[in-house]
Amino acid sequence: IVMTQSPDSLAVSLGERATINCKSSQSLLYRSHNKNYLAWYQQKPGHPPKLLIYWASTRESGVPDRFSGSGSGTDFTLTISSLQAEDVAVYYCQQYYGTPPYTFGQGTKLEIK
Amino acid sequence: EVQLVESGGNLVQPGGSLRLSCAASGFTFDDYAMHWVRQAPGKGLEWVSGISWNSGSIGYADSVKGRFTITRDNAKNSLYLQMNSLRAEDTALYYCAKGITFGGVIINDAFDIWGQGTLVTVSS
């Protein structure tokens, strides 16, 4: 499964909304569970990735509620409702559907405008 | 505190071998699947391999299949990656990561805990 993120980079003003898209080459929806096998991670320079969202829309414990995930099937979105300075990072989507490999998107670099 | 600490990274010649280790603490290790994810310098993330709680389910990326072997020792709370026939394109920071789903039966999982990584450099 190929994961394609857009855009590759994004500059947003503080307090504004940031939207990152992720498209998979096949559906990530497991119908019997009604779950999308899609996660979002945030990676800051010099640090390991941090899980933000799993099952496409479930926020990980401790993640601020300005982060939200949406979408189903092949099209997904990570939204930061009001950008903070500490949100500058690279964001990755990852599919974990079915059998390996569990692929990541190429990453989206988010900066302050 | 939940923690993963990788070790074993080093400079190795092409064709050589290396064994990475990941020491887990702060959670019940054999309740979760575990994974290796790598990141080449300045590049994105690549899932390498995953293993279920009892080693009954194992998977590899096509790029490492037949060369890398993942194992775990639940008595030692440790995860390992044996890497053989190393190539220049294996140069990366290797992260150990914990699957999020309790039970550890499946390896198709999101990763909620990550180590700081250990650097593998393959060069002559």
CSV table of C-alpha atoms in Angstrom, one decimal:
chain,number,residue,atom,x,y,z
A,1,ILE,CA,0.0,0.0,0.0
A,2,VAL,CA,1.4,3.4,-1.1
A,3,MET,CA,0.7,6.4,1.1
A,4,THR,CA,0.9,9.8,-0.4
A,5,GLN,CA,0.8,13.0,1.7
A,6,SER,CA,0.0,16.5,0.5
A,7,PRO,CA,1.4,19.0,0.6
A,8,ASP,CA,5.1,18.2,1.1
A,9,SER,CA,5.4,21.4,3.1
A,10,LEU,CA,3.1,23.9,4.6
A,11,ALA,CA,3.4,27.4,6.2
A,12,VAL,CA,0.6,28.6,8.4
A,13,SER,CA,0.2,31.6,10.6
A,14,LEU,CA,0.0,31.2,14.4
A,15,GLY,CA,-3.6,30.6,15.4
A,16,GLU,CA,-4.7,29.6,12.0
A,17,ARG,CA,-5.8,26.1,10.8
A,18,ALA,CA,-3.4,23.6,9.3
A,19,THR,CA,-4.6,20.8,7.2
A,20,ILE,CA,-2.5,17.8,6.0
A,21,ASN,CA,-3.9,15.2,3.6
A,22,CYS,CA,-3.0,11.5,3.2
A,23,LYS,CA,-4.2,9.2,0.5
A,24,SER,CA,-3.7,5.5,0.4
A,25,SER,CA,-3.5,3.3,-2.7
A,26,GLN,CA,-6.2,1.0,-1.3
A,27,SER,CA,-8.9,1.2,1.3
A,28,LEU,CA,-7.7,1.1,4.9
A,29,LEU,CA,-11.3,0.4,6.2
A,30,TYR,CA,-11.7,-3.0,7.8
A,31,ARG,CA,-15.5,-3.2,7.4
A,32,SER,CA,-16.1,-6.0,10.0
A,33,HIS,CA,-14.5,-3.8,12.7
A,34,ASN,CA,-15.6,-0.5,11.1
A,35,LYS,CA,-12.1,0.8,11.7
A,36,ASN,CA,-9.6,2.6,9.4
A,37,TYR,CA,-6.1,1.3,10.0
A,38,LEU,CA,-4.4,4.8,9.8
A,39,ALA,CA,-2.2,6.6,12.2
A,40,TRP,CA,-0.7,10.1,12.4
A,41,TYR,CA,2.7,10.9,13.9
A,42,GLN,CA,4.5,14.2,14.7
A,43,GLN,CA,8.3,14.3,14.6
A,44,LYS,CA,10.4,17.3,15.8
A,45,PRO,CA,14.0,17.6,14.9
A,46,GLY,CA,16.3,15.3,16.9
A,47,HIS,CA,13.4,13.5,18.4
A,48,PRO,CA,11.6,10.2,17.7
A,49,PRO,CA,8.1,10.3,16.2
A,50,LYS,CA,5.2,10.8,18.6
A,51,LEU,CA,1.8,9.1,18.0
A,52,LEU,CA,-1.0,11.7,17.7
A,53,ILE,CA,-3.9,9.8,16.2
A,54,TYR,CA,-4.8,6.2,15.6
A,55,TRP,CA,-7.8,4.4,14.0
A,56,ALA,CA,-7.8,7.5,11.8
A,57,SER,CA,-9.6,9.7,14.4
A,58,THR,CA,-8.8,8.5,17.9
A,59,ARG,CA,-6.6,11.0,19.7
A,60,GLU,CA,-3.7,9.5,21.7
A,61,SER,CA,-3.8,10.2,25.5
A,62,GLY,CA,-2.2,13.6,26.3
A,63,VAL,CA,-2.4,15.0,22.7
A,64,PRO,CA,-4.0,18.5,22.7
A,65,ASP,CA,-7.5,18.6,21.3
A,66,ARG,CA,-6.5,21.1,18.6
A,67,PHE,CA,-5.3,18.0,16.8
A,68,SER,CA,-8.0,15.9,15.0
A,69,GLY,CA,-8.1,13.2,12.4
A,70,SER,CA,-10.8,12.5,9.9
A,71,GLY,CA,-11.5,10.5,6.8
A,72,SER,CA,-12.2,6.9,5.8
A,73,GLY,CA,-11.3,4.4,3.1
A,74,THR,CA,-8.5,6.0,1.1
A,75,ASP,CA,-8.6,9.7,2.0
A,76,PHE,CA,-7.6,11.0,5.4
A,77,THR,CA,-6.9,14.4,7.0
A,78,LEU,CA,-5.0,15.7,10.0
A,79,THR,CA,-6.2,19.1,11.2
A,80,ILE,CA,-4.6,21.4,13.7
A,81,SER,CA,-7.3,23.8,14.5
A,82,SER,CA,-5.2,26.7,15.9
A,83,LEU,CA,-1.5,26.4,15.1
A,84,GLN,CA,0.9,26.9,18.0
A,85,ALA,CA,4.6,27.5,17.8
A,86,GLU,CA,5.4,24.1,19.3
A,87,ASP,CA,3.5,22.4,16.4
A,88,VAL,CA,6.3,23.0,14.0
A,89,ALA,CA,7.4,19.6,13.0
A,90,VAL,CA,7.2,16.9,10.2
A,91,TYR,CA,4.0,15.0,10.2
A,92,TYR,CA,3.6,11.4,8.9
A,93,CYS,CA,0.6,9.2,8.2
A,94,GLN,CA,1.0,5.5,8.4
A,95,GLN,CA,-1.2,2.6,7.4
A,96,TYR,CA,-1.2,-0.6,9.4
A,97,TYR,CA,-3.9,-2.5,7.4
A,98,GLY,CA,-3.6,-6.3,7.0
A,99,THR,CA,-0.3,-7.9,6.2
A,100,PRO,CA,3.0,-6.2,6.1
A,101,PRO,CA,4.6,-3.9,5.1
A,102,TYR,CA,3.1,-1.1,7.2
A,103,THR,CA,4.0,2.0,5.1
A,104,PHE,CA,4.4,5.6,6.0
A,105,GLY,CA,3.7,8.7,3.9
A,106,GLN,CA,6.7,10.8,2.8
A,107,GLY,CA,6.0,13.4,5.5
A,108,THR,CA,4.7,17.0,5.5
A,109,LYS,CA,6.9,19.7,6.9
A,110,LEU,CA,4.9,22.3,8.9
A,111,GLU,CA,6.3,25.7,9.5
A,112,ILE,CA,5.1,29.1,10.8
A,113,LYS,CA,4.3,31.7,8.2
B,1,GLU,CA,8.2,5.4,33.3
B,2,VAL,CA,7.6,3.6,30.1
B,3,GLN,CA,10.9,3.5,28.2
B,4,LEU,CA,12.6,1.8,25.2
B,5,VAL,CA,16.4,2.0,24.9
B,6,GLU,CA,18.1,0.8,21.8
B,7,SER,CA,21.8,-0.2,21.5
B,8,GLY,CA,24.1,-1.9,19.2
B,9,GLY,CA,24.4,0.6,16.4
B,10,ASN,CA,27.8,1.0,14.8
B,11,LEU,CA,29.9,1.6,11.7
B,12,VAL,CA,30.0,-1.6,9.7
B,13,GLN,CA,31.4,-2.5,6.2
B,14,PRO,CA,29.1,-3.5,3.4
B,15,GLY,CA,28.3,-7.2,3.7
B,16,GLY,CA,28.9,-7.2,7.4
B,17,SER,CA,26.5,-8.0,10.3
B,18,LEU,CA,25.2,-6.2,13.3
B,19,ARG,CA,22.8,-7.0,16.1
B,20,LEU,CA,20.6,-4.3,17.6
B,21,SER,CA,18.9,-4.6,21.0
B,22,CYS,CA,16.0,-2.8,22.6
B,23,ALA,CA,15.5,-2.8,26.3
B,24,ALA,CA,12.0,-2.2,27.5
B,25,SER,CA,10.8,-1.0,30.9
B,26,GLY,CA,7.8,0.5,32.6
B,27,PHE,CA,5.2,-1.8,31.0
B,28,THR,CA,4.4,-5.5,30.7
B,29,PHE,CA,6.6,-6.4,27.7
B,30,ASP,CA,4.9,-9.6,26.7
B,31,ASP,CA,1.5,-7.9,26.5
B,32,TYR,CA,2.5,-6.1,23.3
B,33,ALA,CA,3.8,-6.5,19.8
B,34,MET,CA,7.1,-4.8,19.1
B,35,HIS,CA,8.6,-3.2,15.9
B,36,TRP,CA,11.7,-1.8,14.3
B,37,VAL,CA,11.3,1.4,12.2
B,38,ARG,CA,14.3,3.1,10.5
B,39,GLN,CA,15.0,6.6,9.2
B,40,ALA,CA,17.8,7.3,6.8
B,41,PRO,CA,19.6,10.6,7.3
B,42,GLY,CA,17.3,13.5,6.3
B,43,LYS,CA,14.7,11.1,5.0
B,44,GLY,CA,11.3,9.7,6.1
B,45,LEU,CA,10.2,6.7,8.2
B,46,GLU,CA,10.4,3.1,7.0
B,47,TRP,CA,8.8,0.2,8.9
B,48,VAL,CA,11.4,-2.6,9.0
B,49,SER,CA,9.9,-5.5,11.0
B,50,GLY,CA,7.4,-6.4,13.7
B,51,ILE,CA,6.8,-9.3,16.0
B,52,SER,CA,3.8,-10.4,18.1
B,53,TRP,CA,4.0,-11.1,21.8
B,54,ASN,CA,4.8,-14.8,21.5
B,55,SER,CA,6.8,-14.5,18.2
B,56,GLY,CA,3.9,-16.3,16.5
B,57,SER,CA,3.4,-13.5,14.0
B,58,ILE,CA,6.4,-11.9,12.3
B,59,GLY,CA,6.7,-9.5,9.3
B,60,TYR,CA,9.4,-7.8,7.3
B,61,ALA,CA,9.7,-5.0,4.8
B,62,ASP,CA,10.6,-6.3,1.4
B,63,SER,CA,13.9,-4.4,1.5
B,64,VAL,CA,15.2,-6.4,4.4
B,65,LYS,CA,13.5,-9.8,4.0
B,66,GLY,CA,16.0,-12.7,4.0
B,67,ARG,CA,18.7,-10.5,5.5
B,68,PHE,CA,17.2,-9.3,8.8
B,69,THR,CA,15.7,-11.4,11.6
B,70,ILE,CA,13.6,-10.0,14.5
B,71,THR,CA,13.4,-11.8,17.8
B,72,ARG,CA,12.3,-11.1,21.3
B,73,ASP,CA,13.1,-12.5,24.8
B,74,ASN,CA,10.2,-11.8,27.1
B,75,ALA,CA,12.1,-13.0,30.1
B,76,LYS,CA,14.6,-10.2,29.5
B,77,ASN,CA,12.1,-7.6,28.3
B,78,SER,CA,14.2,-7.3,25.2
B,79,LEU,CA,13.7,-7.0,21.4
B,80,TYR,CA,16.5,-7.7,18.9
B,81,LEU,CA,17.2,-7.2,15.2
B,82,GLN,CA,19.9,-9.4,13.6
B,83,MET,CA,21.1,-7.6,10.4
B,84,ASN,CA,23.2,-9.6,7.9
B,85,SER,CA,24.5,-8.8,4.4
B,86,LEU,CA,24.3,-5.1,5.2
B,87,ARG,CA,24.2,-2.6,2.4
B,88,ALA,CA,24.9,1.2,2.2
B,89,GLU,CA,21.1,1.8,1.9
B,90,ASP,CA,20.6,0.2,5.3
B,91,THR,CA,22.4,3.3,6.9
B,92,ALA,CA,19.8,4.8,9.2
B,93,LEU,CA,18.7,5.6,12.7
B,94,TYR,CA,16.9,2.4,13.9
B,95,TYR,CA,14.0,3.0,16.3
B,96,CYS,CA,12.4,0.4,18.5
B,97,ALA,CA,8.6,0.9,18.9
B,98,LYS,CA,5.8,-0.6,20.9
B,99,GLY,CA,2.5,-1.6,19.4
B,100,ILE,CA,-0.5,0.1,21.0
B,101,THR,CA,-2.9,-2.8,21.1
B,102,PHE,CA,-3.1,-4.8,24.4
B,103,GLY,CA,-2.6,-8.5,23.9
B,104,GLY,CA,0.1,-8.2,21.3
B,105,VAL,CA,-1.4,-10.9,19.1
B,106,ILE,CA,-1.5,-8.7,16.0
B,107,ILE,CA,1.4,-6.9,14.4
B,108,ASN,CA,-0.7,-4.5,12.3
B,109,ASP,CA,-0.8,-1.8,14.9
B,110,ALA,CA,0.0,1.8,15.5
B,111,PHE,CA,3.1,2.6,17.6
B,112,ASP,CA,2.6,4.5,20.9
B,113,ILE,CA,6.1,4.4,22.5
B,114,TRP,CA,9.4,4.9,20.6
B,115,GLY,CA,13.0,4.8,21.7
B,116,GLN,CA,15.6,7.4,20.9
B,117,GLY,CA,17.1,5.2,18.2
B,118,THR,CA,20.5,3.7,17.5
B,119,LEU,CA,22.6,4.7,14.5
B,120,VAL,CA,23.7,2.1,11.9
B,121,THR,CA,26.2,3.3,9.3
B,122,VAL,CA,27.2,0.9,6.5
B,123,SER,CA,30.3,2.2,4.7
B,124,SER,CA,33.8,1.0,3.7
